[in-house]
Structures are given as C-alpha cells and as structure tokens.
Amino acid sequence: MTGTEVETEQVGSRTEPTPSGSGPTANKPRRRMPAGLAGVLGFLLGAALTAGLVVGAAFTLRDDFRDAIWRTVLDNLNPFTTGEVDRSETPVLVSIQDLARFVAAEAQYEVLVDLENDVKYVPSWLAGERIVLAVNGSVDAYVDFRDLDEDAIEISDDGTTVTVTLPEPELAEPRIDLDASRALTEDRGLVDRVGDLFASDTDARQEALATAQDRISDAAAGSDLDERARANTTSTLQAMLSPLGYDQVVVEFG
C-alpha cells in the first residue's frame, strides 16, 4: 500500500460531526421548574402587583381621604379609643292632643340680657358673677278654632253673605332659639369659679334665659302682632269662602 493510499483511507475514516438534535443526548427530557417553586413565585408576583396598585391608589386620593384612612387605622390600633354606648329607652307616649290653631302671624326678636350678681363689700374678682346673653326668640299669634260650633258661621237669607265669628287672636309663649343665641360675657369671681368645680353653674344661665323670655313676651304684647293676626285670618277665610259662591265674607272677632 502506498503512502498515498494510506492517507486516503485515514481521510475517509474521519468521523462526521453529529447533527444537532441527534445522538445519544437528543432524547433526554428538559428540566422543568418545580410546581411548588412556581406557585411561590406566582404568589410573590401577585402580591407585588397588588401592593403597587394599593400604593398608586393611595397616592391618587386627596389629602383629606388619606388622613381619614390614617385616622381610622390609628383609632383601631389605639387601645384607649373611647366609644359611646346608647342605653336610652324607647319614648313613651304620655298624652296626645288635637290642635286647631291657625297661626296667623309670627314675630322674631333678639334681646340682650345683662345680669350681674354682686356681693356687698367684696370685689367682683373675688365673688360675684356677670353674664351677658344675646337671646333670639319668636312669638306666634294664632286663632283657636277648637271651640267653634254651628253658631260661629251665619249665612244670609239670600245666600250671598257669610259671617264667621272667631275668638280673639292669642299670643303663644315665646320660643327661645338656643342655636341662634350666644353668650357674650360670662365672668365669675374666684369663689364662684371654685364652686364650679363641684357643681355646674347653670342657675345664672337659666335665669338669664327666663328674663329674656319675659322681655320677648312683653315686647310681643306691646306690638301690633294681634292686629296682623286679625288681618291675615280675615284675608285667608275670604280667599277660602269666596270660591264657594259668596259675594261677601265677613269675619268678626269677639
């Protein structure tokens, strides 16, 4: 065998490279991520996304809403948070009364009450008190229809005139509007302040309110509120009875 033939055989016996995907390693299965690890990673990813959404929503809220949320959280975590327990009972009906009052006029009043209680020979800074209240109230003028009977209404023979006899208008008790009333000055001496530690000082305020109620009642009695009530009642009855076919509606008080 010549050298040329030997070289030719060696070249022909060279092993060709194994194609990709074939050979002894081609049939080995690929490694997969364990199911438990995949579940944990999925949970962490979902939690991260949820936290991002919550944080983004929190930043989009207004300041007052964020403050309200923080206050709610802090209140729930505070072991000394106070609460209200309502043990009130159901209201019990004491009495019921049918009313037939026609409120014909109303007057609004505001009165300034200045009451001062001094102790003789003792300076005001030591003993005594002064309270100044601006009190708002109202008074109604009404006509009571409860005692009206058949004789209160009289129709003329020709049926063109109706006469209604009513009682005189009355003034109701003044109603004090506590929401609109306010205290301007409330000074007390040292002794009275010490007494307030053991008992609330409500007598002076009640006395001031009672004084205001009396003054409002006197002002209403000295006004033309009753005359306005007569005029308004007359015009109301005329408007109600004229469409019934009466040419004249007469309203008398007495």
Tab-separated table of C-alpha atoms in Angstrom:
chain	number	residue	atom	x	y	z
A	1	MET	CA	0.000	0.000	0.000
A	2	THR	CA	1.483	3.240	-0.948
A	3	GLY	CA	1.635	6.312	1.227
A	4	THR	CA	-0.922	7.987	-0.881
A	5	GLU	CA	-3.474	5.224	-0.334
A	6	VAL	CA	-2.892	5.154	3.442
A	7	GLU	CA	-3.512	8.878	3.646
A	8	THR	CA	-6.635	8.460	1.597
A	9	GLU	CA	-8.033	5.822	3.947
A	10	GLN	CA	-7.418	7.978	7.022
A	11	VAL	CA	-9.225	10.818	5.444
A	12	GLY	CA	-12.177	8.611	4.554
A	13	SER	CA	-12.397	7.206	8.058
A	14	ARG	CA	-12.826	10.559	9.792
A	15	THR	CA	-15.997	10.732	11.897
A	16	GLU	CA	-18.548	13.241	10.674
A	17	PRO	CA	-19.909	15.673	13.323
A	18	THR	CA	-23.174	14.616	14.857
A	19	PRO	CA	-26.069	16.813	13.734
A	20	SER	CA	-27.821	18.944	16.324
A	21	GLY	CA	-30.802	17.177	17.896
A	22	SER	CA	-29.499	13.689	17.221
A	23	GLY	CA	-27.155	11.462	19.028
A	24	PRO	CA	-27.245	9.931	22.485
A	25	THR	CA	-28.290	13.202	24.249
A	26	ALA	CA	-31.145	14.082	21.878
A	27	ASN	CA	-33.791	12.092	23.762
A	28	LYS	CA	-33.012	13.411	27.281
A	29	PRO	CA	-36.067	15.333	28.870
A	30	ARG	CA	-35.671	19.045	29.604
A	31	ARG	CA	-35.605	20.141	33.239
A	32	ARG	CA	-38.756	21.962	34.459
A	33	MET	CA	-39.254	24.335	37.447
A	34	PRO	CA	-40.796	22.552	40.443
A	35	ALA	CA	-44.528	23.240	40.879
A	36	GLY	CA	-44.071	24.461	44.466
A	37	LEU	CA	-41.424	26.996	43.478
A	38	ALA	CA	-43.563	28.226	40.586
A	39	GLY	CA	-46.516	28.734	42.967
A	40	VAL	CA	-44.398	30.725	45.408
A	41	LEU	CA	-43.020	32.932	42.640
A	42	GLY	CA	-46.545	33.495	41.294
A	43	PHE	CA	-47.823	34.435	44.733
A	44	LEU	CA	-44.956	36.885	45.294
A	45	LEU	CA	-45.512	38.444	41.883
A	46	GLY	CA	-49.264	38.840	42.536
A	47	ALA	CA	-48.600	40.343	45.969
A	48	ALA	CA	-46.139	42.813	44.469
A	49	LEU	CA	-48.656	43.864	41.818
A	50	THR	CA	-51.424	44.248	44.417
A	51	ALA	CA	-49.172	46.337	46.666
A	52	GLY	CA	-48.273	48.547	43.725
A	53	LEU	CA	-51.942	49.093	42.883
A	54	VAL	CA	-52.789	49.938	46.508
A	55	VAL	CA	-49.904	52.390	46.787
A	56	GLY	CA	-50.848	54.008	43.492
A	57	ALA	CA	-54.479	54.363	44.549
A	58	ALA	CA	-53.414	55.830	47.888
A	59	PHE	CA	-51.341	58.499	46.165
A	60	THR	CA	-54.239	59.402	43.905
A	61	LEU	CA	-56.571	60.024	46.844
A	62	ARG	CA	-56.942	63.505	48.197
A	63	ASP	CA	-55.256	64.553	51.381
A	64	ASP	CA	-58.435	64.521	53.428
A	65	PHE	CA	-59.270	60.956	52.398
A	66	ARG	CA	-55.760	59.786	53.175
A	67	ASP	CA	-55.946	61.499	56.563
A	68	ALA	CA	-59.284	59.817	57.229
A	69	ILE	CA	-57.790	56.429	56.398
A	70	TRP	CA	-54.822	57.007	58.691
A	71	ARG	CA	-57.094	58.192	61.489
A	72	THR	CA	-59.205	55.072	61.120
A	73	VAL	CA	-56.144	52.849	61.255
A	74	LEU	CA	-54.713	54.653	64.279
A	75	ASP	CA	-58.060	54.550	66.092
A	76	ASN	CA	-58.276	50.819	65.573
A	77	LEU	CA	-54.762	50.351	66.901
A	78	ASN	CA	-55.282	52.681	69.870
A	79	PRO	CA	-56.241	50.596	72.940
A	80	PHE	CA	-57.636	53.712	74.693
A	81	THR	CA	-60.123	54.677	71.997
A	82	THR	CA	-63.387	55.930	73.501
A	83	GLY	CA	-66.835	54.948	72.318
A	84	GLU	CA	-70.444	55.878	73.014
A	85	VAL	CA	-72.945	53.385	74.379
A	86	ASP	CA	-76.576	54.419	73.965
A	87	ARG	CA	-78.794	52.861	76.640
A	88	SER	CA	-81.708	55.200	76.045
A	89	GLU	CA	-85.150	53.673	76.161
A	90	THR	CA	-87.964	53.930	73.652
A	91	PRO	CA	-90.051	57.100	74.093
A	92	VAL	CA	-93.306	56.532	75.986
A	93	LEU	CA	-96.425	58.339	74.795
A	94	VAL	CA	-97.762	60.371	77.704
A	95	SER	CA	-100.593	62.244	76.038
A	96	ILE	CA	-101.829	63.426	72.670
A	97	GLN	CA	-103.970	66.441	71.931
A	98	ASP	CA	-105.688	67.609	68.773
A	99	LEU	CA	-104.835	71.200	67.920
A	100	ALA	CA	-106.806	73.515	65.695
A	101	ARG	CA	-104.699	76.633	65.849
A	102	PHE	CA	-104.381	78.889	62.880
A	103	VAL	CA	-101.042	80.645	63.191
A	104	ALA	CA	-101.719	83.971	61.553
A	105	ALA	CA	-98.518	85.884	62.353
A	106	GLU	CA	-95.068	85.363	63.787
A	107	ALA	CA	-92.559	87.835	65.196
A	108	GLN	CA	-88.824	87.328	65.632
A	109	TYR	CA	-86.999	89.056	68.487
A	110	GLU	CA	-83.480	89.443	69.773
A	111	VAL	CA	-82.845	90.730	73.273
A	112	LEU	CA	-79.613	91.485	75.104
A	113	VAL	CA	-79.710	90.273	78.716
A	114	ASP	CA	-77.067	91.638	81.097
A	115	LEU	CA	-77.336	90.253	84.629
A	116	GLU	CA	-74.824	90.849	87.395
A	117	ASN	CA	-74.871	89.489	90.939
A	118	ASP	CA	-72.558	91.353	93.329
A	119	VAL	CA	-71.572	90.543	96.873
A	120	LYS	CA	-71.635	93.553	99.155
A	121	TYR	CA	-68.210	94.771	100.342
A	122	VAL	CA	-66.466	92.084	98.260
A	123	PRO	CA	-64.648	92.898	94.999
A	124	SER	CA	-66.049	91.362	91.843
A	125	TRP	CA	-62.841	89.463	91.078
A	126	LEU	CA	-63.275	87.546	94.326
A	127	ALA	CA	-67.023	86.905	94.435
A	128	GLY	CA	-69.969	87.592	92.166
A	129	GLU	CA	-70.785	86.936	88.567
A	130	ARG	CA	-71.961	88.675	85.434
A	131	ILE	CA	-73.479	87.114	82.337
A	132	VAL	CA	-74.402	88.810	79.078
A	133	LEU	CA	-76.502	86.845	76.584
A	134	ALA	CA	-77.810	87.713	73.148
A	135	VAL	CA	-81.027	85.711	73.048
A	136	ASN	CA	-83.109	85.090	69.930
A	137	GLY	CA	-86.738	84.019	70.136
A	138	SER	CA	-90.073	84.127	68.363
A	139	VAL	CA	-93.736	84.577	69.255
A	140	ASP	CA	-96.719	83.206	67.329
A	141	ALA	CA	-100.087	84.922	67.104
A	142	TYR	CA	-102.818	82.353	66.485
A	143	VAL	CA	-106.587	81.937	66.376
A	144	ASP	CA	-108.010	78.905	68.170
A	145	PHE	CA	-110.670	77.081	66.108
A	146	ARG	CA	-111.279	74.274	68.609
A	147	ASP	CA	-114.391	75.789	70.235
A	148	LEU	CA	-116.141	76.804	67.018
A	149	ASP	CA	-119.683	75.449	66.586
A	150	GLU	CA	-122.577	75.889	64.171
A	151	ASP	CA	-123.400	79.314	65.549
A	152	ALA	CA	-119.954	80.579	64.520
A	153	ILE	CA	-120.978	80.574	60.845
A	154	GLU	CA	-124.056	82.512	59.708
A	155	ILE	CA	-125.334	82.725	56.131
A	156	SER	CA	-127.658	85.496	54.984
A	157	ASP	CA	-131.177	84.724	53.752
A	158	ASP	CA	-130.287	85.396	50.143
A	159	GLY	CA	-127.153	83.217	50.447
A	160	THR	CA	-124.774	85.915	49.252
A	161	THR	CA	-123.102	86.798	52.551
A	162	VAL	CA	-121.427	84.580	55.138
A	163	THR	CA	-120.374	85.813	58.541
A	164	VAL	CA	-117.745	83.948	60.586
A	165	THR	CA	-117.300	84.759	64.259
A	166	LEU	CA	-113.916	83.826	65.729
A	167	PRO	CA	-112.253	84.264	69.104
A	168	GLU	CA	-109.664	86.976	69.558
A	169	PRO	CA	-106.111	86.134	68.468
A	170	GLU	CA	-103.813	84.920	71.219
A	171	LEU	CA	-100.061	85.127	71.679
A	172	ALA	CA	-98.190	81.901	72.284
A	173	GLU	CA	-95.339	81.547	74.739
A	174	PRO	CA	-92.040	82.766	73.330
A	175	ARG	CA	-89.802	80.102	71.830
A	176	ILE	CA	-86.114	80.588	72.557
A	177	ASP	CA	-83.778	79.604	69.734
A	178	LEU	CA	-80.770	78.248	71.591
A	179	ASP	CA	-78.801	77.672	68.389
A	180	ALA	CA	-79.083	81.339	67.410
A	181	SER	CA	-78.485	82.626	70.954
A	182	ARG	CA	-74.962	83.183	72.242
A	183	ALA	CA	-73.115	84.239	75.373
A	184	LEU	CA	-71.183	87.490	75.009
A	185	THR	CA	-69.737	87.716	78.518
A	186	GLU	CA	-69.617	85.247	81.378
A	187	ASP	CA	-67.421	86.429	84.253
A	188	ARG	CA	-67.286	84.881	87.701
A	189	GLY	CA	-65.287	85.636	90.783
A	190	LEU	CA	-62.677	83.342	92.239
A	191	VAL	CA	-65.044	81.881	94.818
A	192	ASP	CA	-67.685	81.142	92.176
A	193	ARG	CA	-65.115	79.507	89.935
A	194	VAL	CA	-64.040	77.208	92.732
A	195	GLY	CA	-67.687	76.327	93.280
A	196	ASP	CA	-67.996	75.405	89.619
A	197	LEU	CA	-65.543	72.576	90.231
A	198	PHE	CA	-68.149	70.839	92.364
A	199	ALA	CA	-71.379	71.886	90.638
A	200	SER	CA	-72.122	73.246	87.190
A	201	ASP	CA	-73.211	76.863	87.131
A	202	THR	CA	-76.492	76.605	85.249
A	203	ASP	CA	-78.660	78.768	87.521
A	204	ALA	CA	-77.325	82.034	86.102
A	205	ARG	CA	-77.926	80.918	82.537
A	206	GLN	CA	-81.421	79.688	83.289
A	207	GLU	CA	-82.207	82.969	84.998
A	208	ALA	CA	-80.904	84.911	82.003
A	209	LEU	CA	-82.981	82.827	79.585
A	210	ALA	CA	-86.091	83.259	81.717
A	211	THR	CA	-85.509	87.019	81.784
A	212	ALA	CA	-85.126	87.062	78.011
A	213	GLN	CA	-88.342	85.079	77.599
A	214	ASP	CA	-90.270	87.545	79.761
A	215	ARG	CA	-88.914	90.525	77.846
A	216	ILE	CA	-89.752	88.987	74.488
A	217	SER	CA	-93.284	88.242	75.709
A	218	ASP	CA	-93.717	91.858	76.850
A	219	ALA	CA	-92.410	93.165	73.542
A	220	ALA	CA	-94.844	90.995	71.602
A	221	ALA	CA	-97.761	92.089	73.771
A	222	GLY	CA	-96.933	95.736	73.123
A	223	SER	CA	-96.671	95.293	69.357
A	224	ASP	CA	-99.302	95.119	66.621
A	225	LEU	CA	-98.873	91.352	66.292
A	226	ASP	CA	-102.509	90.680	67.220
A	227	GLU	CA	-103.717	93.178	64.600
A	228	ARG	CA	-101.650	91.428	61.971
A	229	ALA	CA	-103.187	88.127	63.065
A	230	ARG	CA	-106.705	89.532	62.594
A	231	ALA	CA	-105.912	90.867	59.133
A	232	ASN	CA	-104.206	87.671	57.980
A	233	THR	CA	-107.007	85.462	59.310
A	234	THR	CA	-109.638	87.597	57.570
A	235	SER	CA	-107.861	87.521	54.217
A	236	THR	CA	-107.327	83.752	54.488
A	237	LEU	CA	-111.001	82.991	55.200
A	238	GLN	CA	-112.129	85.311	52.428
A	239	ALA	CA	-109.889	83.508	49.973
A	240	MET	CA	-111.279	80.148	51.138
A	241	LEU	CA	-115.007	81.010	51.194
A	242	SER	CA	-115.384	83.326	48.197
A	243	PRO	CA	-114.980	80.496	45.645
A	244	LEU	CA	-117.979	78.780	47.294
A	245	GLY	CA	-120.312	81.394	45.768
A	246	TYR	CA	-120.476	84.039	48.496
A	247	ASP	CA	-120.302	87.626	47.336
A	248	GLN	CA	-119.217	88.873	50.745
A	249	VAL	CA	-117.268	87.171	53.562
A	250	VAL	CA	-117.395	88.908	56.912
A	251	VAL	CA	-115.003	87.865	59.720
A	252	GLU	CA	-115.708	89.101	63.217
A	253	PHE	CA	-113.637	88.620	66.381
A	254	GLY	CA	-115.018	88.575	69.854
